[in-house]
Coordinates of C-alpha atoms in Angstrom, one line a residue:
Chain A
E283 CA 16.8 -3.5 -26.7
T284 CA 14.0 -3.4 -24.1
G285 CA 10.7 -5.2 -25.3
V286 CA 8.9 -2.5 -22.9
T287 CA 7.9 0.9 -24.0
Q288 CA 6.4 3.8 -22.4
T289 CA 4.9 6.9 -23.7
P290 CA 5.1 10.0 -23.1
R291 CA 8.9 9.9 -22.1
H292 CA 8.5 13.2 -20.4
L293 CA 5.2 15.0 -19.3
V294 CA 4.6 18.2 -17.4
M295 CA 1.1 18.7 -16.2
G296 CA -0.7 21.4 -13.8
M297 CA -2.5 19.9 -10.7
T298 CA -5.8 20.2 -12.2
N299 CA -5.1 18.2 -15.5
K300 CA -6.0 14.8 -16.1
K301 CA -3.2 12.6 -18.2
S302 CA -2.4 9.1 -18.7
L303 CA 0.8 7.2 -19.0
K304 CA 1.0 4.2 -21.5
C305 CA 3.1 1.0 -21.2
E306 CA 3.3 -1.6 -23.7
Q307 CA 5.4 -4.7 -23.8
H308 CA 6.1 -6.8 -26.8
L309 CA 7.4 -9.9 -24.6
G310 CA 4.2 -12.1 -24.2
H311 CA 4.5 -11.6 -20.6
N312 CA 1.3 -11.9 -18.2
A313 CA 2.3 -9.6 -15.5
M314 CA 2.8 -5.9 -15.5
Y315 CA 3.9 -3.5 -13.1
W316 CA 4.0 0.3 -12.2
Y317 CA 6.9 1.9 -9.9
K318 CA 7.5 5.3 -9.0
Q319 CA 11.1 6.7 -8.5
S320 CA 11.6 9.9 -6.8
A321 CA 14.8 11.7 -6.4
K322 CA 17.0 10.0 -3.6
K323 CA 14.2 7.5 -2.5
P324 CA 14.2 3.9 -3.1
L325 CA 12.0 2.5 -6.2
E326 CA 8.5 2.1 -5.1
L327 CA 6.3 -0.4 -6.5
M328 CA 2.6 0.9 -6.9
F329 CA 0.6 -1.4 -8.8
V330 CA 1.0 -5.1 -9.8
Y331 CA -1.4 -6.9 -12.6
S332 CA -1.4 -10.6 -13.4
L333 CA -3.5 -11.5 -16.5
E334 CA -5.1 -8.0 -16.6
E335 CA -6.1 -8.5 -13.0
R336 CA -4.8 -6.3 -10.2
V337 CA -3.1 -8.3 -7.6
E338 CA -1.4 -5.7 -5.6
N339 CA -1.9 -1.9 -4.7
N340 CA 0.5 -0.7 -2.5
S341 CA -1.5 2.0 -0.6
V342 CA -1.3 4.2 -3.6
P343 CA -3.5 7.4 -3.4
S344 CA -6.7 7.2 -5.5
R345 CA -5.3 10.0 -7.9
F346 CA -3.5 7.3 -9.5
S347 CA -5.7 4.9 -11.6
P348 CA -4.3 2.1 -13.0
E349 CA -5.9 0.2 -16.0
C350 CA -4.9 -2.9 -17.6
P351 CA -6.9 -3.7 -20.7
N352 CA -5.2 -6.9 -21.8
S353 CA -1.7 -8.5 -20.8
S354 CA 0.0 -6.1 -23.4
H355 CA -1.0 -2.7 -22.3
L356 CA -0.9 -0.8 -18.9
F357 CA -2.1 2.3 -18.4
L358 CA -1.6 4.8 -15.4
H359 CA -4.4 7.4 -15.5
L360 CA -3.6 10.8 -13.5
H361 CA -5.7 13.3 -12.1
T362 CA -5.4 16.3 -9.4
L363 CA -1.7 15.3 -8.8
Q364 CA 0.3 17.0 -6.3
P365 CA 3.6 18.5 -6.8
E366 CA 5.4 15.7 -4.8
D367 CA 4.2 13.3 -7.2
S368 CA 6.5 14.5 -9.7
A369 CA 9.0 11.5 -10.4
L370 CA 10.2 9.0 -12.9
Y371 CA 7.4 6.5 -13.4
L372 CA 8.6 2.9 -14.7
C373 CA 6.7 0.3 -16.2
A374 CA 8.0 -3.5 -16.1
S375 CA 6.8 -6.7 -17.1
S376 CA 7.6 -10.4 -16.3
P377 CA 6.7 -13.6 -17.5
W378 CA 4.2 -14.6 -14.5
V379 CA 3.6 -12.7 -11.1
T380 CA 7.0 -12.9 -10.1
T381 CA 9.9 -10.9 -9.1
Y382 CA 12.3 -12.8 -11.2
E383 CA 13.8 -11.0 -14.2
Q384 CA 11.4 -8.1 -14.4
Y385 CA 11.9 -6.0 -17.6
F386 CA 11.7 -2.3 -17.3
G387 CA 10.5 0.3 -19.7
P388 CA 12.5 3.6 -20.1
G389 CA 10.0 5.4 -17.8
T390 CA 7.9 8.6 -18.0
R391 CA 9.4 11.7 -16.4
L392 CA 6.8 13.5 -14.8
T393 CA 6.7 17.0 -13.4
V394 CA 3.7 18.5 -11.9
T395 CA 3.6 22.2 -11.4
Chain B
S82 CA 10.4 -2.7 8.6
Q83 CA 13.1 -4.3 6.4
E84 CA 15.3 -2.0 4.4
L85 CA 18.5 -2.5 1.9
E86 CA 21.3 -0.4 2.5
Q87 CA 23.6 0.4 -0.5
S88 CA 27.0 1.6 -0.3
P89 CA 28.5 3.7 -1.3
Q90 CA 25.9 6.1 -2.2
S91 CA 28.2 7.4 -4.8
L92 CA 31.3 6.3 -6.4
I93 CA 33.8 8.0 -8.8
V94 CA 36.3 5.6 -10.4
Q95 CA 39.3 5.9 -13.0
E96 CA 38.6 3.9 -16.2
G97 CA 40.3 0.4 -15.8
K98 CA 40.1 0.2 -12.1
N99 CA 38.0 -2.6 -10.3
L100 CA 35.2 -1.5 -7.8
T101 CA 32.8 -3.0 -5.4
I102 CA 29.3 -1.9 -4.5
N103 CA 27.4 -3.4 -1.5
C104 CA 24.0 -4.1 -0.6
T105 CA 23.0 -5.1 3.0
S106 CA 20.1 -6.1 4.8
S107 CA 18.9 -6.5 8.3
K108 CA 17.1 -9.8 7.7
T109 CA 17.6 -12.8 5.3
L110 CA 16.7 -12.5 1.8
Y111 CA 14.7 -14.8 -0.4
G112 CA 16.1 -13.5 -3.7
L113 CA 18.8 -10.5 -4.4
Y114 CA 18.5 -8.8 -7.6
W115 CA 21.0 -6.2 -9.1
Y116 CA 19.9 -3.8 -11.9
K117 CA 21.3 -1.0 -13.5
Q118 CA 19.8 2.3 -14.6
K119 CA 21.3 4.9 -16.7
Y120 CA 20.4 8.4 -15.8
G121 CA 16.6 8.9 -16.0
E122 CA 16.1 5.7 -17.8
G123 CA 14.5 2.2 -17.3
L124 CA 16.1 -0.5 -15.4
I125 CA 18.3 -3.2 -17.0
F126 CA 18.1 -6.6 -15.1
L127 CA 21.6 -7.9 -14.2
M128 CA 21.7 -10.9 -12.1
M129 CA 19.6 -12.6 -9.5
L130 CA 21.0 -14.6 -6.6
Q131 CA 19.0 -17.0 -4.4
K132 CA 21.3 -19.3 -2.7
G133 CA 23.8 -18.4 0.0
G134 CA 27.2 -18.4 -1.1
E135 CA 26.0 -18.1 -4.8
E136 CA 28.3 -16.1 -7.3
K137 CA 27.3 -15.2 -10.8
S138 CA 29.2 -13.1 -13.5
H139 CA 28.1 -11.4 -16.7
E140 CA 31.0 -10.1 -18.8
K141 CA 33.2 -8.0 -16.3
I142 CA 30.4 -7.8 -13.5
T143 CA 30.6 -10.5 -10.9
A144 CA 27.8 -10.6 -8.0
K145 CA 27.8 -12.5 -4.7
L146 CA 25.4 -13.4 -2.2
D147 CA 26.9 -14.2 1.1
E148 CA 26.4 -17.5 3.1
K149 CA 23.9 -15.9 5.6
K150 CA 22.0 -14.2 2.5
Q151 CA 21.8 -10.9 4.2
Q152 CA 24.3 -9.2 1.9
S153 CA 25.3 -9.0 -1.6
S154 CA 28.3 -7.4 -3.5
L155 CA 28.6 -6.3 -6.9
H156 CA 32.0 -6.1 -8.4
I157 CA 33.4 -4.5 -11.6
T158 CA 36.7 -5.6 -13.0
A159 CA 38.6 -3.2 -15.5
S160 CA 35.7 -0.6 -15.5
Q161 CA 34.9 1.2 -18.6
P162 CA 32.7 4.3 -19.4
S163 CA 29.8 1.9 -20.5
H164 CA 29.6 0.7 -16.8
A165 CA 28.5 4.3 -15.5
G166 CA 25.0 4.4 -14.2
I167 CA 23.0 3.9 -11.2
Y168 CA 23.4 0.1 -9.8
L169 CA 20.3 -1.1 -7.5
C170 CA 19.7 -3.9 -5.5
G171 CA 16.2 -5.2 -5.0
A172 CA 15.1 -8.1 -2.8
D173 CA 12.4 -10.8 -2.1
I174 CA 11.3 -10.6 1.3
K175 CA 9.2 -13.0 3.3
D176 CA 5.5 -12.1 2.1
D177 CA 6.5 -12.1 -1.4
K178 CA 7.0 -8.2 -1.4
I179 CA 10.0 -6.6 -3.2
I180 CA 11.9 -3.9 -1.7
F181 CA 14.8 -1.7 -3.4
G182 CA 17.9 0.2 -2.1
K183 CA 18.5 3.8 -2.9
G184 CA 21.3 3.0 -5.6
T185 CA 24.8 3.6 -6.3
R186 CA 25.7 6.5 -8.7
L187 CA 28.9 5.0 -10.5
H188 CA 30.8 7.5 -12.7
I189 CA 33.9 6.5 -14.4
L190 CA 36.6 9.1 -15.4
P191 CA 38.4 8.5 -18.6

């Protein structure tokens, strides 16, 4: 059973809406990640947080805004998205900022209309 | 730019048969990870390989990293319906970045 939860599981939003994705990990980890998985494309790393500090931002458009208020919670704030932003957004955590044994949440299926 | 090539893209196997999925890089890998994803859900970490020639097993799944550390294979013995899903390889590359393949969709026929 995964220790990483994500809400909502499904989200449909218009291009002018503002919404947020939430991720919570119950594993006592210090690093958290946002990934985007689009159909027929490799998984893309979006943001990395270590001890609530952002350590990596892989050239993600500013319409995606992450927030990490503490080591257990991670948010992805969305505004003025485009239809091509429709994808599965996965959150993950790991003990420290390392790619070893990342634990993934179930993802949020986002559809932008 | 470095990429991970996974093959095959899709695989349909009769229950009970063995199968192999490959993950190939054009450059040396510093760590290779195998994940499993059920359709539309999160990833489950399976195994990590770091040393050339390393082999690890978990239940009926075995993964190897070749000596040159440029290719890994995932082998499932006596496949079961529970093995169905998307298998994804991920890798550490030199500048602490992580890259992923496009995944292999595995279907198991009863």
